């Protein structure tokens, strides 16, 4: 079945997920229903442990849902889907590879690059160098990850998630472990990359300002078992800047979201 | 103490400790008037080592060979088995208890059986060295594989990597430091294995030399053999440590530039 034009890229229909079985069975996500349009940037916010990472794994097919259905391109997801890039809170770079070789990894694994990799390595290396430069890491390709700062590692991790030009980018609190300055700087980097490439992005975060800065749509999740309790369209013009975050409009949106989340803790 | 002095002292410490021990031993022998047949003085042992170096060297080389062959077999077999155990939960649950049971058997006990099957000579020594040293290799390689970060696995799976690709691109490089760490332990065990075999019943190697010297009440030669084994053990350990640093610099975060 081919997706009809205008239909969403990713569809979640009443998706639930329970970890474990028997007495240790625990519902992590309940009846999540949401659509992600092609090229849309969504953010999922919610208290820690509410099932945000779980939701992400469901979308990418890393976990099969225990209930409901996940569709990508109109097709039910049955295993890890192709064309995804992922970045986590930990950079998960391979310490035995240089930064450049780390970023080359997806090209060694994903078709059609895999097939062309050996013969066109120079071309791919050039692509990596360009990407590195665009996130402000020009000239650091030869360094090993452990020779880079946390922020630089996270930039490299973003490069690795994007180098094969995935259709969907999954970001699981990628800036969560960074200091405030680096984090806000990387919001700008992230937005620039998205504006240039228009991939579909799912950002999981517990930072409301981050969500509002980056996303077109913010989904608020309840405490465990996670349900989607609020959907908020962010109509702020792009490119957003740090200045934007001080405007009344921005502050209001963040305030609304925070209210809703506080209700969860009441 | 300046930084240079500190460093010099650090390098000198092992030699100082060894010298101290030998001097203590020498003095104890003199003070308590210990007969040579019980415990020869270190100076006497070194004298024998110098006098009979050609014989010692010949027997040492025999032991070195059997140990090396057994050790190399252990690396090959241990790495393969370790990869299988670490990569497949089924192989793990099937073989791990067996491996533990096998490791619990005192290896001295199997030497006589090996002799019945294979007769005396190099073969039982090689096999004992192999059998005694492969276990830590298996365990370490399997541990390296089994402790791959789940996120790393997710990154690979979401890229559509096959199990084989995850194994070769993540598992194997990640298991390398574990492997090299185990080699240091395994090589000393391999020595123990071959010497045990030579001592229980053999016609070659340093173990046999010690056994026959002991039978002639020639304690000085027996102890000279003991020293020779210790020296070989330290050298092999050092060689493995050197290879380890060369091969897995990343695991030390570049701190040791060797
Ligand atoms: N592999 C797992 N096995 C069992 N429980 C899990 C597993 N992963 C997550 N959980 C549980 O599911 C809930 C949601 O987890 P997660 O999706 O990681 O939350 P979040 O990312 O929002 O912090 C948590 O309570 C967590 O303890
Ligand atoms: Mg999480």
mmCIF file with all atom_site columns, N, CA, C and O in Angstrom, chain B residues 36-38 210-222:
data_model
loop_
_atom_site.group_PDB
_atom_site.id
_atom_site.type_symbol
_atom_site.label_atom_id
_atom_site.label_alt_id
_atom_site.label_comp_id
_atom_site.label_asym_id
_atom_site.label_entity_id
_atom_site.label_seq_id
_atom_site.pdbx_PDB_ins_code
_atom_site.Cartn_x
_atom_site.Cartn_y
_atom_site.Cartn_z
_atom_site.occupancy
_atom_site.B_iso_or_equiv
_atom_site.pdbx_formal_charge
_atom_site.auth_seq_id
_atom_site.auth_comp_id
_atom_site.auth_asym_id
_atom_site.auth_atom_id
_atom_site.pdbx_PDB_model_num
ATOM 1  N N  . UNK B 1 36  ? 71.976 -26.587 52.380 1.00 0.00 ? 36  UNK B N  1
ATOM 2  C CA . UNK B 1 36  ? 71.688 -26.259 50.982 1.00 0.00 ? 36  UNK B CA 1
ATOM 3  C C  . UNK B 1 36  ? 70.592 -27.123 50.401 1.00 0.00 ? 36  UNK B C  1
ATOM 4  O O  . UNK B 1 36  ? 69.799 -26.689 49.570 1.00 0.00 ? 36  UNK B O  1
ATOM 5  N N  . UNK B 1 37  ? 70.478 -28.357 50.868 1.00 0.00 ? 37  UNK B N  1
ATOM 6  C CA . UNK B 1 37  ? 69.487 -29.260 50.292 1.00 0.00 ? 37  UNK B CA 1
ATOM 7  C C  . UNK B 1 37  ? 68.063 -28.796 50.600 1.00 0.00 ? 37  UNK B C  1
ATOM 8  O O  . UNK B 1 37  ? 67.132 -29.049 49.831 1.00 0.00 ? 37  UNK B O  1
ATOM 9  N N  . UNK B 1 38  ? 67.893 -28.052 51.718 1.00 0.00 ? 38  UNK B N  1
ATOM 10 C CA . UNK B 1 38  ? 66.564 -27.511 52.042 1.00 0.00 ? 38  UNK B CA 1
ATOM 11 C C  . UNK B 1 38  ? 66.263 -26.265 51.227 1.00 0.00 ? 38  UNK B C  1
ATOM 12 O O  . UNK B 1 38  ? 65.256 -26.175 50.553 1.00 0.00 ? 38  UNK B O  1
ATOM 13 N N  . UNK B 1 210 ? 63.934 -29.876 36.689 1.00 0.00 ? 210 UNK B N  1
ATOM 14 C CA . UNK B 1 210 ? 63.787 -29.669 38.130 1.00 0.00 ? 210 UNK B CA 1
ATOM 15 C C  . UNK B 1 210 ? 63.500 -30.983 38.835 1.00 0.00 ? 210 UNK B C  1
ATOM 16 O O  . UNK B 1 210 ? 64.042 -31.281 39.900 1.00 0.00 ? 210 UNK B O  1
ATOM 17 N N  . UNK B 1 211 ? 62.635 -31.783 38.210 1.00 0.00 ? 211 UNK B N  1
ATOM 18 C CA . UNK B 1 211 ? 62.264 -33.057 38.810 1.00 0.00 ? 211 UNK B CA 1
ATOM 19 C C  . UNK B 1 211 ? 63.483 -33.962 38.955 1.00 0.00 ? 211 UNK B C  1
ATOM 20 O O  . UNK B 1 211 ? 63.741 -34.541 40.010 1.00 0.00 ? 211 UNK B O  1
ATOM 21 N N  . UNK B 1 212 ? 64.263 -34.059 37.883 1.00 0.00 ? 212 UNK B N  1
ATOM 22 C CA . UNK B 1 212 ? 65.410 -34.969 37.952 1.00 0.00 ? 212 UNK B CA 1
ATOM 23 C C  . UNK B 1 212 ? 66.496 -34.422 38.861 1.00 0.00 ? 212 UNK B C  1
ATOM 24 O O  . UNK B 1 212 ? 67.157 -35.186 39.567 1.00 0.00 ? 212 UNK B O  1
ATOM 25 N N  . UNK B 1 213 ? 66.656 -33.080 38.892 1.00 0.00 ? 213 UNK B N  1
ATOM 26 C CA . UNK B 1 213 ? 67.635 -32.495 39.817 1.00 0.00 ? 213 UNK B CA 1
ATOM 27 C C  . UNK B 1 213 ? 67.209 -32.765 41.261 1.00 0.00 ? 213 UNK B C  1
ATOM 28 O O  . UNK B 1 213 ? 68.030 -33.087 42.120 1.00 0.00 ? 213 UNK B O  1
ATOM 29 N N  . UNK B 1 214 ? 65.890 -32.634 41.481 1.00 0.00 ? 214 UNK B N  1
ATOM 30 C CA . UNK B 1 214 ? 65.365 -32.887 42.817 1.00 0.00 ? 214 UNK B CA 1
ATOM 31 C C  . UNK B 1 214 ? 65.631 -34.321 43.241 1.00 0.00 ? 214 UNK B C  1
ATOM 32 O O  . UNK B 1 214 ? 66.004 -34.597 44.388 1.00 0.00 ? 214 UNK B O  1
ATOM 33 N N  . UNK B 1 215 ? 65.461 -35.258 42.298 1.00 0.00 ? 215 UNK B N  1
ATOM 34 C CA . UNK B 1 215 ? 65.690 -36.669 42.594 1.00 0.00 ? 215 UNK B CA 1
ATOM 35 C C  . UNK B 1 215 ? 67.152 -36.922 42.951 1.00 0.00 ? 215 UNK B C  1
ATOM 36 O O  . UNK B 1 215 ? 67.466 -37.862 43.673 1.00 0.00 ? 215 UNK B O  1
ATOM 37 N N  . UNK B 1 216 ? 68.056 -36.074 42.455 1.00 0.00 ? 216 UNK B N  1
ATOM 38 C CA . UNK B 1 216 ? 69.482 -36.240 42.773 1.00 0.00 ? 216 UNK B CA 1
ATOM 39 C C  . UNK B 1 216 ? 69.862 -35.404 43.985 1.00 0.00 ? 216 UNK B C  1
ATOM 40 O O  . UNK B 1 216 ? 71.044 -35.227 44.261 1.00 0.00 ? 216 UNK B O  1
ATOM 41 N N  . UNK B 1 217 ? 68.849 -34.837 44.689 1.00 0.00 ? 217 UNK B N  1
ATOM 42 C CA . UNK B 1 217 ? 69.083 -33.943 45.819 1.00 0.00 ? 217 UNK B CA 1
ATOM 43 C C  . UNK B 1 217 ? 69.911 -32.725 45.426 1.00 0.00 ? 217 UNK B C  1
ATOM 44 O O  . UNK B 1 217 ? 70.591 -32.147 46.265 1.00 0.00 ? 217 UNK B O  1
ATOM 45 N N  . UNK B 1 218 ? 69.829 -32.329 44.156 1.00 0.00 ? 218 UNK B N  1
ATOM 46 C CA . UNK B 1 218 ? 70.565 -31.154 43.679 1.00 0.00 ? 218 UNK B CA 1
ATOM 47 C C  . UNK B 1 218 ? 69.648 -29.937 43.776 1.00 0.00 ? 218 UNK B C  1
ATOM 48 O O  . UNK B 1 218 ? 69.110 -29.464 42.787 1.00 0.00 ? 218 UNK B O  1
ATOM 49 N N  . UNK B 1 219 ? 69.462 -29.438 44.992 1.00 0.00 ? 219 UNK B N  1
ATOM 50 C CA . UNK B 1 219 ? 68.505 -28.349 45.219 1.00 0.00 ? 219 UNK B CA 1
ATOM 51 C C  . UNK B 1 219 ? 68.869 -27.096 44.441 1.00 0.00 ? 219 UNK B C  1
ATOM 52 O O  . UNK B 1 219 ? 67.989 -26.383 43.950 1.00 0.00 ? 219 UNK B O  1
ATOM 53 N N  . UNK B 1 220 ? 70.160 -26.824 44.362 1.00 0.00 ? 220 UNK B N  1
ATOM 54 C CA . UNK B 1 220 ? 70.576 -25.584 43.690 1.00 0.00 ? 220 UNK B CA 1
ATOM 55 C C  . UNK B 1 220 ? 70.055 -25.564 42.265 1.00 0.00 ? 220 UNK B C  1
ATOM 56 O O  . UNK B 1 220 ? 69.505 -24.561 41.794 1.00 0.00 ? 220 UNK B O  1
ATOM 57 N N  . UNK B 1 221 ? 70.150 -26.677 41.546 1.00 0.00 ? 221 UNK B N  1
ATOM 58 C CA . UNK B 1 221 ? 69.668 -26.730 40.164 1.00 0.00 ? 221 UNK B CA 1
ATOM 59 C C  . UNK B 1 221 ? 68.138 -26.632 40.117 1.00 0.00 ? 221 UNK B C  1
ATOM 60 O O  . UNK B 1 221 ? 67.572 -25.963 39.254 1.00 0.00 ? 221 UNK B O  1
ATOM 61 N N  . UNK B 1 222 ? 67.486 -27.306 41.066 1.00 0.00 ? 222 UNK B N  1
ATOM 62 C CA . UNK B 1 222 ? 66.022 -27.222 41.109 1.00 0.00 ? 222 UNK B CA 1
ATOM 63 C C  . UNK B 1 222 ? 65.577 -25.772 41.240 1.00 0.00 ? 222 UNK B C  1
ATOM 64 O O  . UNK B 1 222 ? 64.712 -25.307 40.510 1.00 0.00 ? 222 UNK B O  1
#
